[in-house]
C-alpha atoms as one frame of an Amber mdcrd trajectory, in Angstrom:
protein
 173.515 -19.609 108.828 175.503 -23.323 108.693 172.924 -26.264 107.509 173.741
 -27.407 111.344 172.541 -24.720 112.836 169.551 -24.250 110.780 168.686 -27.854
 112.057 169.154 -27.413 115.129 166.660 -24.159 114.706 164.472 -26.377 113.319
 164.224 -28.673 115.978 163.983 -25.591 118.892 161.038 -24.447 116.717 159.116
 -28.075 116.239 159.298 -27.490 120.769 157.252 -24.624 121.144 154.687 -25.496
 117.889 153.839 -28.440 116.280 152.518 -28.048 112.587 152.170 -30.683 110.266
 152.148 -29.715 106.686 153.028 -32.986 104.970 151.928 -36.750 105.764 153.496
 -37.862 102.585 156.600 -40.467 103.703 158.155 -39.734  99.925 157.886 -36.069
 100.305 159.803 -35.660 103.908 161.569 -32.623 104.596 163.524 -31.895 108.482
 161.175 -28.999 108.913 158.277 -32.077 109.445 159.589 -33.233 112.428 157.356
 -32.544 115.598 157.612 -33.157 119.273 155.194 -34.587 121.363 156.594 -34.695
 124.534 155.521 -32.693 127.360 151.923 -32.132 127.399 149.233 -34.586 128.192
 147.097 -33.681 124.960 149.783 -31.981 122.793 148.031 -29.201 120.764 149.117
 -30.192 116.327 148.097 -27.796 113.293 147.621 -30.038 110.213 147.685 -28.066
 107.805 146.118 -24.372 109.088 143.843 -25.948 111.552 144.404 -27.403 115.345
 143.355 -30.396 117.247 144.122 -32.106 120.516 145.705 -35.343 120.254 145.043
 -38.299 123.021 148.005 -40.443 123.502 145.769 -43.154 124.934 142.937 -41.022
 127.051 143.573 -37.439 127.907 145.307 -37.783 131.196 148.114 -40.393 129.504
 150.776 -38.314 127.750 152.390 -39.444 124.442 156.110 -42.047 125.912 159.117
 -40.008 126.280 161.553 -39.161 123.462 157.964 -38.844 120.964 159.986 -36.613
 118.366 159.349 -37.209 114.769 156.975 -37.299 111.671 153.474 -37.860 111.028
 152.863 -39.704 107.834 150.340 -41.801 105.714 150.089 -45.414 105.927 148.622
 -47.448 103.832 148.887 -50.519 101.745 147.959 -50.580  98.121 144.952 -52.798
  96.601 142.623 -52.677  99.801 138.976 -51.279 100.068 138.350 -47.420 100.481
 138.427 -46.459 104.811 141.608 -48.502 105.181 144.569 -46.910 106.481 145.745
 -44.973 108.830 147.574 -42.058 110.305 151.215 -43.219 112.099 154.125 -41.396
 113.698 157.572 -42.374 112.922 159.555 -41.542 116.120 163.521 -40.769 115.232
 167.035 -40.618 116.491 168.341 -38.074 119.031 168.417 -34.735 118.108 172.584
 -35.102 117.486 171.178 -37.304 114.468 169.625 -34.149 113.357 172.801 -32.357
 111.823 174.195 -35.611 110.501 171.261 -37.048 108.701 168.233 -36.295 105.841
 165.083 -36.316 106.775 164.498 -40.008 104.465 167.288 -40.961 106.627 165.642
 -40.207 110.012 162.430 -42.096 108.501 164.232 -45.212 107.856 165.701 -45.296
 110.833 163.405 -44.504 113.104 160.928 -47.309 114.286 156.724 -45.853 114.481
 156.065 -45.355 118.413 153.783 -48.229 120.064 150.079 -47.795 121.497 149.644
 -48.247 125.268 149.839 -51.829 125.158 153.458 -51.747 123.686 152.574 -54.205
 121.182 151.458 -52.161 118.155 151.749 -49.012 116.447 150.076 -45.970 117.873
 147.284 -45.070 114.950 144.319 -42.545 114.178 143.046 -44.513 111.418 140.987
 -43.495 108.332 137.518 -44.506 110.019 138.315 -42.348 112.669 139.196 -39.573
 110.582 136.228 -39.875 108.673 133.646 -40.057 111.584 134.888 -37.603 113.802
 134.584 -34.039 112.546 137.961 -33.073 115.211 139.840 -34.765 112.289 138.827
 -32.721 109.648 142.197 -31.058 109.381 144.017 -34.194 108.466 141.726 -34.929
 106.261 142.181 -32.360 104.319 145.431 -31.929 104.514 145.800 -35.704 102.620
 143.511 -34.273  99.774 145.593 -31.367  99.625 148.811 -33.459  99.419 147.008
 -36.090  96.839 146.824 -38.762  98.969 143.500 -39.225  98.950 141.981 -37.830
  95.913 138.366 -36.561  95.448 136.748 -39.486  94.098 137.907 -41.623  97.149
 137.191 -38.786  99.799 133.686 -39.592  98.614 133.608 -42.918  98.383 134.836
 -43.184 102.154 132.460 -40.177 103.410 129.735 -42.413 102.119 130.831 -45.716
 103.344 131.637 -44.574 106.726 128.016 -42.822 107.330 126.037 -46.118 105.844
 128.099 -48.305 108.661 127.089 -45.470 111.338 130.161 -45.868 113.380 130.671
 -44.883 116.789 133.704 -44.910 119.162 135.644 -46.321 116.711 138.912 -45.353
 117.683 138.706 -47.808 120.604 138.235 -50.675 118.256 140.160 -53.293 116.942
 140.011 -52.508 113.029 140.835 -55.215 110.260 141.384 -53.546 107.135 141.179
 -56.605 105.619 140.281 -60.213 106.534 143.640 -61.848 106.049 145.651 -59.136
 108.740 147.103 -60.391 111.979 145.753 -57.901 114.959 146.532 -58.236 118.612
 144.591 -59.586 121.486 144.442 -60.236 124.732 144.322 -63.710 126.346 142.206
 -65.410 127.607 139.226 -62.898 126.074 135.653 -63.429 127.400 134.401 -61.134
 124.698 136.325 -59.579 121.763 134.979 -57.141 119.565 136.312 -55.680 116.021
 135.363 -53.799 113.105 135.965 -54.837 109.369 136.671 -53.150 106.436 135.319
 -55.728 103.178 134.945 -54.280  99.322 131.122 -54.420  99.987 131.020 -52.322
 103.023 132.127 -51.271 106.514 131.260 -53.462 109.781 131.107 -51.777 112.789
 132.310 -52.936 116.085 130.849 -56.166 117.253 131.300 -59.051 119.224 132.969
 -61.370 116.873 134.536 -64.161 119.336 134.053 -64.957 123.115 135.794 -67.375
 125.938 139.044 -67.457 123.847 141.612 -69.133 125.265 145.175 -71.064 124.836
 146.960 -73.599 127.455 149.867 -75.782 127.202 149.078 -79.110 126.145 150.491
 -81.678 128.772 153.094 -83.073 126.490 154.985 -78.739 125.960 155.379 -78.124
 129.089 158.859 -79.322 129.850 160.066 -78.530 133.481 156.585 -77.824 134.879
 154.210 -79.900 137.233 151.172 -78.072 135.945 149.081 -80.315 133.956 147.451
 -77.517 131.956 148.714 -73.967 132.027 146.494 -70.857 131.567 148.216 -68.343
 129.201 147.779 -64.903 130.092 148.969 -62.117 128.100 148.960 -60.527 124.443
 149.128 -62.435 121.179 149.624 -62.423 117.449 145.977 -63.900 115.663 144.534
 -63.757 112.304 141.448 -65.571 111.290 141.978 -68.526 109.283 139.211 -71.332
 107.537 139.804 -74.569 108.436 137.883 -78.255 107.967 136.993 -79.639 110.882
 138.865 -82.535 111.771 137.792 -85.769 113.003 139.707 -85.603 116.455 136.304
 -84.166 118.031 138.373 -80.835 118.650 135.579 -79.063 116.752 132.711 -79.622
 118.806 129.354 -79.499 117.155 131.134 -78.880 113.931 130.606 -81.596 110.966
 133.494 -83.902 110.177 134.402 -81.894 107.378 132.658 -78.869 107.729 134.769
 -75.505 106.953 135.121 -73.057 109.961 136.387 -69.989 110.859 139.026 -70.330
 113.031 141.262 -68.091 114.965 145.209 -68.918 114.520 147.489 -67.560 117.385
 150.993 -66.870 115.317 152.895 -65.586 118.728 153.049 -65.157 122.602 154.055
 -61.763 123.002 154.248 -62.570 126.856 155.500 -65.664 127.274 157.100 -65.848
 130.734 155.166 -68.065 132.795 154.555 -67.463 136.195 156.467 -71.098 136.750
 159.729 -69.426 135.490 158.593 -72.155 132.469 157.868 -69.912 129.113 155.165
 -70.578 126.967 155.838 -72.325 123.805 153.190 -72.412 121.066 153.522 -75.185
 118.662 155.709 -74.851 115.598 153.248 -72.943 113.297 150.936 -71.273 115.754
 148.096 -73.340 117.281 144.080 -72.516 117.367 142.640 -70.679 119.779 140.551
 -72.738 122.407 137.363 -72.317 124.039 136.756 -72.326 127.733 137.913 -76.151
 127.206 141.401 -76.522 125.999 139.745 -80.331 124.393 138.125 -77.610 121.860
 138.745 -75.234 119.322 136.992 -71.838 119.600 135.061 -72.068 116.151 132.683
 -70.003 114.464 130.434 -71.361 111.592 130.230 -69.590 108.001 126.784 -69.196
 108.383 126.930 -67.220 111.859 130.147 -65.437 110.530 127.854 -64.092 107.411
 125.110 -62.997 109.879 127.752 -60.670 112.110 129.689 -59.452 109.170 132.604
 -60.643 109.925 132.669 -62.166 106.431 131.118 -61.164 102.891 131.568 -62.881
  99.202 135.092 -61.030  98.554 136.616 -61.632 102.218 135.352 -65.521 101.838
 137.267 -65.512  98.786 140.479 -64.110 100.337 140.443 -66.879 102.870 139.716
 -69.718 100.586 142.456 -68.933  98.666 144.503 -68.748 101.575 143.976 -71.514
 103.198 141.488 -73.951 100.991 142.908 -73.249  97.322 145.425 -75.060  95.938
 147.389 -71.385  95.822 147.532 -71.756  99.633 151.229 -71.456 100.834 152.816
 -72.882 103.795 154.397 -69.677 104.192 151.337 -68.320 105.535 151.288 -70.139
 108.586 155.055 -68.279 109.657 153.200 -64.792 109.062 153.458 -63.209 112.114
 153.417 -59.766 112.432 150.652 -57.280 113.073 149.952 -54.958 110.073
């Protein structure tokens, strides 16, 4: 049989059943690819073992044209429960008998979460607090992606934080990451992965907000205007200034701050788009004459910071190491 027409066998196959035998993006091989389309909880062996994946709940179905691999991601240097599982949607299936399987990868682009505005993901927390995920994890210690010692050292740091519904969470595998909200937020909650341990889902900001200053909106008669939509943050530290924008805050005090890098709806209902200032701007509270703030001390209390996350952020954005370039950072992990 011609190498075409054992790909296109291949892909006829990956139809009817979906089995996942490598998540290792260095180790790809055609006979990886899957399809999800088609069923509202498509049924995928990793490994020997089955589970029921959820799009976004069980009655959504993965988006159309869902055909590719499952792989690892993960970023070197950050603290053990970080990571996560992704899939890598590819070309059309005429791409098949023309390209390798690295190829595909390359190309491809990983397939968005409901909110079209970042990657569909079972991360590592989930994996490790929901038994149904047992097959993947095993399958990454069988591939060496996760070897023994760390298998252990996540088991053990997932059960001390005693997660629950994590999967619904907003997850920062580390302080510094941009993540995605909604605006304006009366409550937003997230989970944190530091060196010294996992936080669990919390409320970690409230009555978050951003409006156009008077002096951006060009071709509008509003004199404030309301932005509604996703965005691009990251937490940042930041001295309070002596423009009273920080209120309650001590001229000089350092703050945690939440930086919004990008509008990823900015069409205004005016027909006048949104504009952030060159650099991002600070997220406001439920007065746009403020900055939503949180002090270190309250920050400690709620996890949301330890010693070694403190220490990412001051050299970020106190140290004398601190880069402009940081400020242009701007998309999610």
């Amino acid at each position: 049989m011609s190498s075409s027409a054992v790909q296109h066998d291949v892909v006829r196959r990956r139809r009817r059943k979906r089995t996942v035998n490598n998540l290792d993006p260095k180790r790809l091989n055609i006979r990886d690819i899957v399809d999800l389309n088609g069923p509202r909880q498509p049924g995928v062996s990793f490994g020997a073992a089955g589970i029921m994946l959820d799009y976004f709940c069980t009655k959504t179905p993965f988006p159309p044209n869902s055909r590719g691999f499952f792989y690892y991601h993960s970023r070197p240097g950050l603290p053990a429960g970080a990571g996560e599982i992704r899939f890598r949607g590819v070309d059309s299936l005429s791409a098949y008998c023309q390209s390798s399987a690295d190829e595909l990868f390359a190309n491809g682009r990983d397939i968005l979460d409901n909110t079209g505005h970042k990657p569909w993901r079972i991360h590592m927390l989930q994996v490790y607090s929901a038994r149904r995920y047992d097959p993947i994890r095993r399958l990454l210690l069988s591939q060496g992606l996760i070897d023994a010692t760390r298998d252990r050292e996540i088991e053990q740091r997932v059960s001390a934080a005693g997660l629950k519904n994590i999967g619904i969470s907003t997850i920062l595998d580390t302080i510094s990451d941009t993540f995605v909200i909604q605006l304006p937020s009366l409550a937003l909650f997230a989970a944190f992965i530091h060196d010294e341990c996992i936080v669990p889902a919390s409320e970690v900001a409230y009555n978050l907000h951003w409006r156009d200053s008077p002096e951006t909106v060009e071709g509008s008669d509003a004199h404030w205007r309301l932005y509604q939509g996703a965005a691009v943050v990251r937490y940042e530290l930041k001295k309070a200034e002596t423009n009273k924008m920080f209120y309650g805050a001590k001229q000089g005090e350092v703050v945690l701050v939440l930086r919004i890098l990008e509008l990823l709806d900015p069409a205004g209902p005016d027909e006048v788009p949104f504009r952030l200032p060159e650099g991002g701007d600070l997220a406001q509270g439920t007065s746009p004459s403020f900055y939503w703030f949180m002090p270190l001390d309250r920050a400690r209390k709620q996890g949301i910071i330890t010693p070694s996350s403190l220490k990412v952020l001051e050299d970020l954005y106190l140290g004398d190491s601190a880069s402009t370039e940081t400020t242009f950072m701007k998309s999610p992990s």
